[in-house]
PDB file of C-alpha atoms in Angstrom:
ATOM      1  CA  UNK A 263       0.000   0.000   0.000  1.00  0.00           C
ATOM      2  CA  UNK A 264       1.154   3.800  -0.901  1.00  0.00           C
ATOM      3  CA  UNK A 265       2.595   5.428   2.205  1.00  0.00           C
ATOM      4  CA  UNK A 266       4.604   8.603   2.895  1.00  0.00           C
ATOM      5  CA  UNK A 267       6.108   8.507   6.117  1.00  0.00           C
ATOM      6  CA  UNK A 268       7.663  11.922   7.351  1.00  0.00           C
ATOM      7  CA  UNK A 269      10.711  12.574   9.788  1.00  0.00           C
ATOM      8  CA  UNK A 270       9.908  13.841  13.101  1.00  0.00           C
ATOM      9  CA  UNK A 271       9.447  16.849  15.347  1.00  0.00           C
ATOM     10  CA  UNK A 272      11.700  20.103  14.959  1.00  0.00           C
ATOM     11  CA  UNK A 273      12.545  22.966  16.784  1.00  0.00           C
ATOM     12  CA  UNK A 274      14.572  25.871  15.570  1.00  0.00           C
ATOM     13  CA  UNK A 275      15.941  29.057  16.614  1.00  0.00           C
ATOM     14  CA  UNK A 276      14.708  32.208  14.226  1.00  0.00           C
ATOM     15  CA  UNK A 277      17.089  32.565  11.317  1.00  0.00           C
ATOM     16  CA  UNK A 278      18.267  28.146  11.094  1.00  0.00           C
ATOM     17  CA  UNK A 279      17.019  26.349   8.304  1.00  0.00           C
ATOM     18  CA  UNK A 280      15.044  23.140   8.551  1.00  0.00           C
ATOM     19  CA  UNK A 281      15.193  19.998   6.557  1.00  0.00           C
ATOM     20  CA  UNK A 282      11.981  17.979   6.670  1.00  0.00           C
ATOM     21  CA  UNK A 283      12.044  14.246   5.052  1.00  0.00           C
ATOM     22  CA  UNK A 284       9.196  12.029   2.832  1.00  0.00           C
ATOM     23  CA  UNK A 285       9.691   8.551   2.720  1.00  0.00           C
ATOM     24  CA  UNK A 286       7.686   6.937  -0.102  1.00  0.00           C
ATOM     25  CA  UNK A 287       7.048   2.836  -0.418  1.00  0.00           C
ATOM     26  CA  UNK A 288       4.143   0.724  -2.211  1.00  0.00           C
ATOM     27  CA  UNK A 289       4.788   2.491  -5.878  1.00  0.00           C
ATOM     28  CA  UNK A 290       7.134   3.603  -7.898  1.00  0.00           C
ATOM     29  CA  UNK A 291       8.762   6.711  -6.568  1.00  0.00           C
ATOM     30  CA  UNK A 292       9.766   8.403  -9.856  1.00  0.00           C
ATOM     31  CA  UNK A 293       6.391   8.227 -11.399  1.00  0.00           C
ATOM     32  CA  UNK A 294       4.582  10.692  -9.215  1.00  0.00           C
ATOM     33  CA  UNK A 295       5.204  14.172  -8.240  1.00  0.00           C
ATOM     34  CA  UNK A 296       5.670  14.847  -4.515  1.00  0.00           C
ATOM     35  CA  UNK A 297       4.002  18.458  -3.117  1.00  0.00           C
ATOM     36  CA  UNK A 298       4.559  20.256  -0.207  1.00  0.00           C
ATOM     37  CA  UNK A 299       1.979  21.862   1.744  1.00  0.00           C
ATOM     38  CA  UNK A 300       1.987  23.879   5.481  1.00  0.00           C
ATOM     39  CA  UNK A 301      -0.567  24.467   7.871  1.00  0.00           C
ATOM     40  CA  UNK A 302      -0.332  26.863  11.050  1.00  0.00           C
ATOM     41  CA  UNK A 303      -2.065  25.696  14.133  1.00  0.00           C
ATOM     42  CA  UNK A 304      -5.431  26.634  13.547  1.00  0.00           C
ATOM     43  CA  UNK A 305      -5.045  28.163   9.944  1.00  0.00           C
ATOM     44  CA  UNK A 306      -5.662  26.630   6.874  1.00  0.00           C
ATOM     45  CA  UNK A 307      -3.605  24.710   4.032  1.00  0.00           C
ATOM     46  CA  UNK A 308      -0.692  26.636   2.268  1.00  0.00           C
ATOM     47  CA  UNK A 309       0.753  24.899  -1.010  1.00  0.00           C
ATOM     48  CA  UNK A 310       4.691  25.499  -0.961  1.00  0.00           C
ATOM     49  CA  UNK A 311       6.035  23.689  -4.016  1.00  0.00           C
ATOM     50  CA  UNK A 312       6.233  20.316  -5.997  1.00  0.00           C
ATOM     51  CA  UNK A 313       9.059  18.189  -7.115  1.00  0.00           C
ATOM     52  CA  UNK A 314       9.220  15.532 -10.234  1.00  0.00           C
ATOM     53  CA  UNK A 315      11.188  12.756  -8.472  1.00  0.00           C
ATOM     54  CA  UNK A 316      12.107  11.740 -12.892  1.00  0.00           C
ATOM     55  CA  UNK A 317      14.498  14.475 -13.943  1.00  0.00           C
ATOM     56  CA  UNK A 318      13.840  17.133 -10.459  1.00  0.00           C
ATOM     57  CA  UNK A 319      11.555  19.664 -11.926  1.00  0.00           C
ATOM     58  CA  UNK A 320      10.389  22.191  -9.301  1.00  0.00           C
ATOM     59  CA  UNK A 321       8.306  24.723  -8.499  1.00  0.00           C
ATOM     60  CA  UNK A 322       7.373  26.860  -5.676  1.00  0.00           C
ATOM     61  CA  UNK A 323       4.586  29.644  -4.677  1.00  0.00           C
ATOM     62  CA  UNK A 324       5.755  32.899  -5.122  1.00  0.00           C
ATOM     63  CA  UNK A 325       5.379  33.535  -1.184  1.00  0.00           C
ATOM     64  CA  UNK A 326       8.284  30.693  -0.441  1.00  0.00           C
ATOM     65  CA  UNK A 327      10.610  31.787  -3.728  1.00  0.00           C
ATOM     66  CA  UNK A 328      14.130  32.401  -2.836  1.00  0.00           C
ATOM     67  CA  UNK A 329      13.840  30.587   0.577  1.00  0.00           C
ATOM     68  CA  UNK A 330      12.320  26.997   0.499  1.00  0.00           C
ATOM     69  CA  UNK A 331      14.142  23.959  -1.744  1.00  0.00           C
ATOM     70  CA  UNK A 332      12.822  20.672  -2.555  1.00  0.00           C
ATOM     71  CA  UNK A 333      14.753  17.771  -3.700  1.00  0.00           C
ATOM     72  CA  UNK A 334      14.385  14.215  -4.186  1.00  0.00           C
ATOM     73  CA  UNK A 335      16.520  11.116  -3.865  1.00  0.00           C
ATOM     74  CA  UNK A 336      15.156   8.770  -5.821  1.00  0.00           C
ATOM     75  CA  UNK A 337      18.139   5.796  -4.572  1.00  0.00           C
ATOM     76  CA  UNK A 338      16.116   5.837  -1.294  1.00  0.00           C
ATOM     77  CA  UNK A 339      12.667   6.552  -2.830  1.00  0.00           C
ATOM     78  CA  UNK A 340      12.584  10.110  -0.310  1.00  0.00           C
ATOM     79  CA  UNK A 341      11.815  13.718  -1.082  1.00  0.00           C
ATOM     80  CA  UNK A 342      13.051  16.739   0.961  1.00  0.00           C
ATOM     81  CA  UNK A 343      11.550  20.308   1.928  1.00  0.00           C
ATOM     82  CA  UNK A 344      14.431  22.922   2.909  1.00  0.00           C
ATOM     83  CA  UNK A 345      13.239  25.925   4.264  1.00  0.00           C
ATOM     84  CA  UNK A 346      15.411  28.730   4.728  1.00  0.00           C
ATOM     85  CA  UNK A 347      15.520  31.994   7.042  1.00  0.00           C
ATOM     86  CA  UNK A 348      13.198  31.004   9.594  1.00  0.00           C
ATOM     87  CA  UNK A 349      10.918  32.883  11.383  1.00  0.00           C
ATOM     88  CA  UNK A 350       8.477  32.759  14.008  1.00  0.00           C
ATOM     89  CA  UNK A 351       5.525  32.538  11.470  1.00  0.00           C
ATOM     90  CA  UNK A 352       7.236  29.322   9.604  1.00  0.00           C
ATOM     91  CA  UNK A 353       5.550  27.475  13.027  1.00  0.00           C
ATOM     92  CA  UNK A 354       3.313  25.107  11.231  1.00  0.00           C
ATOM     93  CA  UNK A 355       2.696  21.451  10.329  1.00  0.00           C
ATOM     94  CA  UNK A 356       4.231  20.642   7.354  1.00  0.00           C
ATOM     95  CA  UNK A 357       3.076  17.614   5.428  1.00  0.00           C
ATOM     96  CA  UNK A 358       4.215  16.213   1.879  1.00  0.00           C
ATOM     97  CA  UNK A 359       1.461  14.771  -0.493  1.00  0.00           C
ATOM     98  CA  UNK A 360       1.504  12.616  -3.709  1.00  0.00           C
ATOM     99  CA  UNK A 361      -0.227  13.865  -6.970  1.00  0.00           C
ATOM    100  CA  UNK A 362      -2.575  11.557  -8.416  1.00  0.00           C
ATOM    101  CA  UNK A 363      -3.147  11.073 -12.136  1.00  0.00           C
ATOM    102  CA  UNK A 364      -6.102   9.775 -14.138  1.00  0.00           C
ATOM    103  CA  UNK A 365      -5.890   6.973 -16.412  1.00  0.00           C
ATOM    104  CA  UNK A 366      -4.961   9.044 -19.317  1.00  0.00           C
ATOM    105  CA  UNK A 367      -2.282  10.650 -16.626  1.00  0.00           C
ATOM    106  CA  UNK A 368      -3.755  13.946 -16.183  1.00  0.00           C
ATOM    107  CA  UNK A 369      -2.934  15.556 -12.468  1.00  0.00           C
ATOM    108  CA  UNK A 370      -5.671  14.910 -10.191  1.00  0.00           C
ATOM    109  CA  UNK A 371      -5.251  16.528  -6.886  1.00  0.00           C
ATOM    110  CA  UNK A 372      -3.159  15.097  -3.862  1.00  0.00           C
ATOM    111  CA  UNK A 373      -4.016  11.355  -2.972  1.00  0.00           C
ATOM    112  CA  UNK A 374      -1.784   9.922  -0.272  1.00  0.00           C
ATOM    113  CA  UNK A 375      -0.711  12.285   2.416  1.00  0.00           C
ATOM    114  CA  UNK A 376       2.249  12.089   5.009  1.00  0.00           C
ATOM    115  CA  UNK A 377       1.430  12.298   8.562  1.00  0.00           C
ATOM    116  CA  UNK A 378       2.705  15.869   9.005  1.00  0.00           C
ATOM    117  CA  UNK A 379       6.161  16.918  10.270  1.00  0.00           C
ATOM    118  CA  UNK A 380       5.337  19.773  13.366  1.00  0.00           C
ATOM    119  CA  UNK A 381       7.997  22.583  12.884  1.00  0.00           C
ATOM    120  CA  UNK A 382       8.593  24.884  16.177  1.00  0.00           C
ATOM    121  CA  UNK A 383      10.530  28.102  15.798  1.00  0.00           C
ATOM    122  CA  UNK A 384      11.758  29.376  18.746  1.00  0.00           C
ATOM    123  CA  UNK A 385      14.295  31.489  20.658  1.00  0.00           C
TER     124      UNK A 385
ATOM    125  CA  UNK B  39      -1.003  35.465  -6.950  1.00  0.00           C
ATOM    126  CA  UNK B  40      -4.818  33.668  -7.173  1.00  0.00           C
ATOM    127  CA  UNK B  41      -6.820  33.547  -4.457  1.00  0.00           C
ATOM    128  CA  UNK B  42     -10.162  31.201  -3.656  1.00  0.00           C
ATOM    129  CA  UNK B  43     -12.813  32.316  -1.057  1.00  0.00           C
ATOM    130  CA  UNK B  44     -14.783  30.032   1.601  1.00  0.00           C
ATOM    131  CA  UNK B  45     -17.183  31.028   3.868  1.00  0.00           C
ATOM    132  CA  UNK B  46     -15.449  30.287   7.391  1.00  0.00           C
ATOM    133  CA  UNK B  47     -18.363  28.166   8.332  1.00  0.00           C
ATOM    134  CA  UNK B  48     -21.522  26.175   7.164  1.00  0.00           C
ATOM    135  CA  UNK B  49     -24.052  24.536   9.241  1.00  0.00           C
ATOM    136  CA  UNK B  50     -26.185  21.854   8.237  1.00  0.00           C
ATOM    137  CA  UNK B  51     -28.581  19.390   9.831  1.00  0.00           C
ATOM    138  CA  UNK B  52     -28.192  15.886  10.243  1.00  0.00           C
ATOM    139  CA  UNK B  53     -29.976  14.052   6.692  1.00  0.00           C
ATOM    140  CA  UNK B  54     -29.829  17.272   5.134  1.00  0.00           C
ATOM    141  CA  UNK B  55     -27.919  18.801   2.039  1.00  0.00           C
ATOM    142  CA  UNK B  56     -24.667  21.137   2.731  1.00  0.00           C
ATOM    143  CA  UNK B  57     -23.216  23.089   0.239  1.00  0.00           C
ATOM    144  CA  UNK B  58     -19.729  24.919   0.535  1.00  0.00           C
ATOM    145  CA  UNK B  59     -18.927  27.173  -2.147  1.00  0.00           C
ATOM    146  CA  UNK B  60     -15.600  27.892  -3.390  1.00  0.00           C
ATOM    147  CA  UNK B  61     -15.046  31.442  -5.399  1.00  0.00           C
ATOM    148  CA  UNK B  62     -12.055  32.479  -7.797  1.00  0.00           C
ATOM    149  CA  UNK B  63     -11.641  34.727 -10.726  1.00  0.00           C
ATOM    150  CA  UNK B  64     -12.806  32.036 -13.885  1.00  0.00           C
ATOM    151  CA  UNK B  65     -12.263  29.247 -11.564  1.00  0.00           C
ATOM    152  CA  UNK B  66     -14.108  27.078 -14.237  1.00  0.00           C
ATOM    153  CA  UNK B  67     -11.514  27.161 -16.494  1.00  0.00           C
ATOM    154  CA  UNK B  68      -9.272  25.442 -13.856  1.00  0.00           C
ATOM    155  CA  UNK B  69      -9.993  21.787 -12.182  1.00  0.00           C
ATOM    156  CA  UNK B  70     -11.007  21.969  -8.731  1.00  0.00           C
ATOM    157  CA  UNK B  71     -10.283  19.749  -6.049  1.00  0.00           C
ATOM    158  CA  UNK B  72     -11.964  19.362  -2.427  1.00  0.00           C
ATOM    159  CA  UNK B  73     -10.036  18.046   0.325  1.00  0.00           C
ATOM    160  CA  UNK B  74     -11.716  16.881   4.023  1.00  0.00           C
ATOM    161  CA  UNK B  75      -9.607  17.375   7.016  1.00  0.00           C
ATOM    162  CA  UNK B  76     -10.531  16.356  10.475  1.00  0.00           C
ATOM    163  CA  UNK B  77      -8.949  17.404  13.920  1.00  0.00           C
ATOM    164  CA  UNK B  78      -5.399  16.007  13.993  1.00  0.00           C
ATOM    165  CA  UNK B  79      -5.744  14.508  11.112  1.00  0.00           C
ATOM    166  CA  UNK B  80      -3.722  14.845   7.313  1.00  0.00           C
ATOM    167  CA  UNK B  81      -6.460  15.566   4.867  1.00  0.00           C
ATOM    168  CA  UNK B  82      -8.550  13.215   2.304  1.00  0.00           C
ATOM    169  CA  UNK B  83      -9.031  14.082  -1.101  1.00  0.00           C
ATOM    170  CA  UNK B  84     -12.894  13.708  -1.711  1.00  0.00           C
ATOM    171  CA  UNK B  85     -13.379  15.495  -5.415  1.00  0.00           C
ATOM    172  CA  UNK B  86     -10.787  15.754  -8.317  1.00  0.00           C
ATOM    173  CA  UNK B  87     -11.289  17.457 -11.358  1.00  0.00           C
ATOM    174  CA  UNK B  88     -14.114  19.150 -10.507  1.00  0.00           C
ATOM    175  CA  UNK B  89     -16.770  16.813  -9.814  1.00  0.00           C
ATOM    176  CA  UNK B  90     -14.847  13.243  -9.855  1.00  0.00           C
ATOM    177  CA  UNK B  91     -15.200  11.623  -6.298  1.00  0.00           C
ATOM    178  CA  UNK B  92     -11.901   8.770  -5.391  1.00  0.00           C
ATOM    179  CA  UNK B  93     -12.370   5.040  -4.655  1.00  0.00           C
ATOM    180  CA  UNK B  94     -13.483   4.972  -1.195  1.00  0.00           C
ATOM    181  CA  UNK B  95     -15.492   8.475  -1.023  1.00  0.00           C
ATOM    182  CA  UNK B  96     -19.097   8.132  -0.811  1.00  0.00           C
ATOM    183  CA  UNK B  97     -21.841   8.853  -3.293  1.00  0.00           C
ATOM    184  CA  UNK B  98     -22.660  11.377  -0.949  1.00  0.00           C
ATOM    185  CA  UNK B  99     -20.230  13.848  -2.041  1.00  0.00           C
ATOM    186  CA  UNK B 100     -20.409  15.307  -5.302  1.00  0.00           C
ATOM    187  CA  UNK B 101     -18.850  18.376  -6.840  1.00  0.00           C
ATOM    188  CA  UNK B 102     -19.301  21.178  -9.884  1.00  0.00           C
ATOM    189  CA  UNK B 103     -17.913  24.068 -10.998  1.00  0.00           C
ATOM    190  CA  UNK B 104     -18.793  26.649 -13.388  1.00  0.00           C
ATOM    191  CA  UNK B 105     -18.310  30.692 -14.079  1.00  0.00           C
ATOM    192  CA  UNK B 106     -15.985  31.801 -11.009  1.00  0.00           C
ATOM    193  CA  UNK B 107     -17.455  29.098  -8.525  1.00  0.00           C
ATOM    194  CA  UNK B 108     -17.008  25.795  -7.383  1.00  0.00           C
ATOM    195  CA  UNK B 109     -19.613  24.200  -5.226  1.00  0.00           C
ATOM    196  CA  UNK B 110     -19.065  21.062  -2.834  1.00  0.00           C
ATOM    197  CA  UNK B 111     -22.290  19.422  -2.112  1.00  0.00           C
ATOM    198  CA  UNK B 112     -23.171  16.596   0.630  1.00  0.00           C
ATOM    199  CA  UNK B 113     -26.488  15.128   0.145  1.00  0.00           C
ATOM    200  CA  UNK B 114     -27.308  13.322   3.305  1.00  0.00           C
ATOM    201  CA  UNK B 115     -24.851  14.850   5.584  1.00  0.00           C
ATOM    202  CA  UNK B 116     -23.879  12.711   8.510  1.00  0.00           C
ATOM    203  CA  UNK B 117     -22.187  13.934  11.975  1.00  0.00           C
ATOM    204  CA  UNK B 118     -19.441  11.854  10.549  1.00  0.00           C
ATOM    205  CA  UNK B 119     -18.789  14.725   7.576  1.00  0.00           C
ATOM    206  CA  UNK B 120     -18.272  17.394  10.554  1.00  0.00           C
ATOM    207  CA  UNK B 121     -14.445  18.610   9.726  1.00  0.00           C
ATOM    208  CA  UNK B 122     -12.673  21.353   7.923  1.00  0.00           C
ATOM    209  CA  UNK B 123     -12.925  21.546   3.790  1.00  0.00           C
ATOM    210  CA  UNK B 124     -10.750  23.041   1.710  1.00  0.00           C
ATOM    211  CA  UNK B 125     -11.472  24.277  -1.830  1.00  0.00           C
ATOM    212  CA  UNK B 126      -8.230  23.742  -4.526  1.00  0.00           C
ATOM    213  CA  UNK B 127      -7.727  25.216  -7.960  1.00  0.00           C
ATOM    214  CA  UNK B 128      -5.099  23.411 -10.205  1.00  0.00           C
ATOM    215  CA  UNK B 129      -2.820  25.523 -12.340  1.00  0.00           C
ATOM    216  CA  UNK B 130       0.784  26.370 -12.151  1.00  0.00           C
ATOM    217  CA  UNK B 131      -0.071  26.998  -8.535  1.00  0.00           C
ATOM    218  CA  UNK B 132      -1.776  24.758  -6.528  1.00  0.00           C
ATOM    219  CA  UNK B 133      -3.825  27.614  -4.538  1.00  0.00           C
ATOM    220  CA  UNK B 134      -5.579  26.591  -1.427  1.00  0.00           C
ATOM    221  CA  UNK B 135      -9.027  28.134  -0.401  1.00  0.00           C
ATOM    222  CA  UNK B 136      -9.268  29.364   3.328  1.00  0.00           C
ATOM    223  CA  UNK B 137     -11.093  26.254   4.358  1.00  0.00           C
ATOM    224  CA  UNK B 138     -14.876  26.184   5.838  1.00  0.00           C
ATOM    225  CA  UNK B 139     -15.600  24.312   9.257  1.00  0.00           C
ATOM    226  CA  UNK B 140     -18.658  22.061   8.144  1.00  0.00           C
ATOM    227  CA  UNK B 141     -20.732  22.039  11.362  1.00  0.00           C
ATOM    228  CA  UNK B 142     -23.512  19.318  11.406  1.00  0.00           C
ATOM    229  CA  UNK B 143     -25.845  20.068  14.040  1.00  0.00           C
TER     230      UNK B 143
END
């Protein structure tokens, strides 16, 4: 069965950067874009980026530009979300989710979700 | 940047039909998605493309979209449904709405 498992709890001091992990297993890694999406306690969802595992194609909101990187290793079958800068406001869940494509492989929203990675900034 | 509109909250009663609407600037010309998220939970993806529903979702839960608005419906609604929903336009950007709290009462 598709899972994403996610590392675990951070907390970092204003200005650090964070490196938050994805673990994919049950399908073939390089087949399916991997999104990253935040969510303050209490707030809603907040789309950062994608990443095509095949080739690394990327692409990021406008908001994170400049400050958030997402990677893959496709050896290991894991993506990564780097965030950059920190701040107080970058507290939030951060979870990664796997596009899901039609039968004639058009993108169909987010399928399988990780369990959410909490990220505490802090001084 | 694009931005999608929910009402903060919808009531409904137990048996009876909700409807969250989700507004955008010619959202129809984009595929929507609706996600359900309950407390402490990662959400579920309960409409694709607009009015598409995953294996697994119930009948229930249906979905359409047309001029600059994109309605999730739930005929039926049971106190199960009670969570947050969030509206989803697919582009370049994958925009989130603000998410409604779906109150069944």
């Amino acid at each position: 069965q598709v899972q994403l498992v996610q590392s675990g709890a951070e907390v970092k001091k204003p200005g650090a950067s964070v490196k938050v992990s994805c673990k994919a297993s049950g399908y073939r890694f390089i087949k399916y874009d991997i999104n990253w999406v935040r969510q303050a306690a209490g707030q809603g969802l907040e789309w950062m980026g994608w990443v095509n595992p095949n080739g690394g194609d990327t692409g990021y909101a406008q908001k994170f530009q400049g400050r958030v990187t997402v990677t893959t290793d496709t050896s290991i079958s894991t993506a990564y979300m780097e965030l950059s800068s920190l701040t107080s406001e970058d507290t939030a869940v951060y979870f990664c989710a796997r596009v899901k494509y039609t039968d004639n492989w058009s993108p169909a929203g987010f399928d399988f979700w990780g369990q959410g990675t909490p990220v505490t900034v802090s001084s | 940047s694009y931005e999608l509109t929910q009402p903060p909250s919808v009531s409904v009663s137990p048996g009876q039909t909700a409807s969250i609407p989700c507004s955008g600037d010619k959202l129809g010309e984009k595929y929507v998605c609706w996600y359900q998220q309950k407390p402490g939970q990662s959400p579920v993806l309960v409409i694709y493309q607009d009015d598409k529903r995953p294996s697994g979702i119930p009948e229930r839960f249906s979905g359409s979209n047309s001029g600059n608005t994109a309605t999730l419906t739930i005929t039926g609604t049971q106190a199960m449904d009670e969570a947050d929903y969030y509206c989803q336009a697919w582009d370049i950007t994958k925009v989130f709405g603000g998410g409604s709290k779906l109150t069944v009462l």
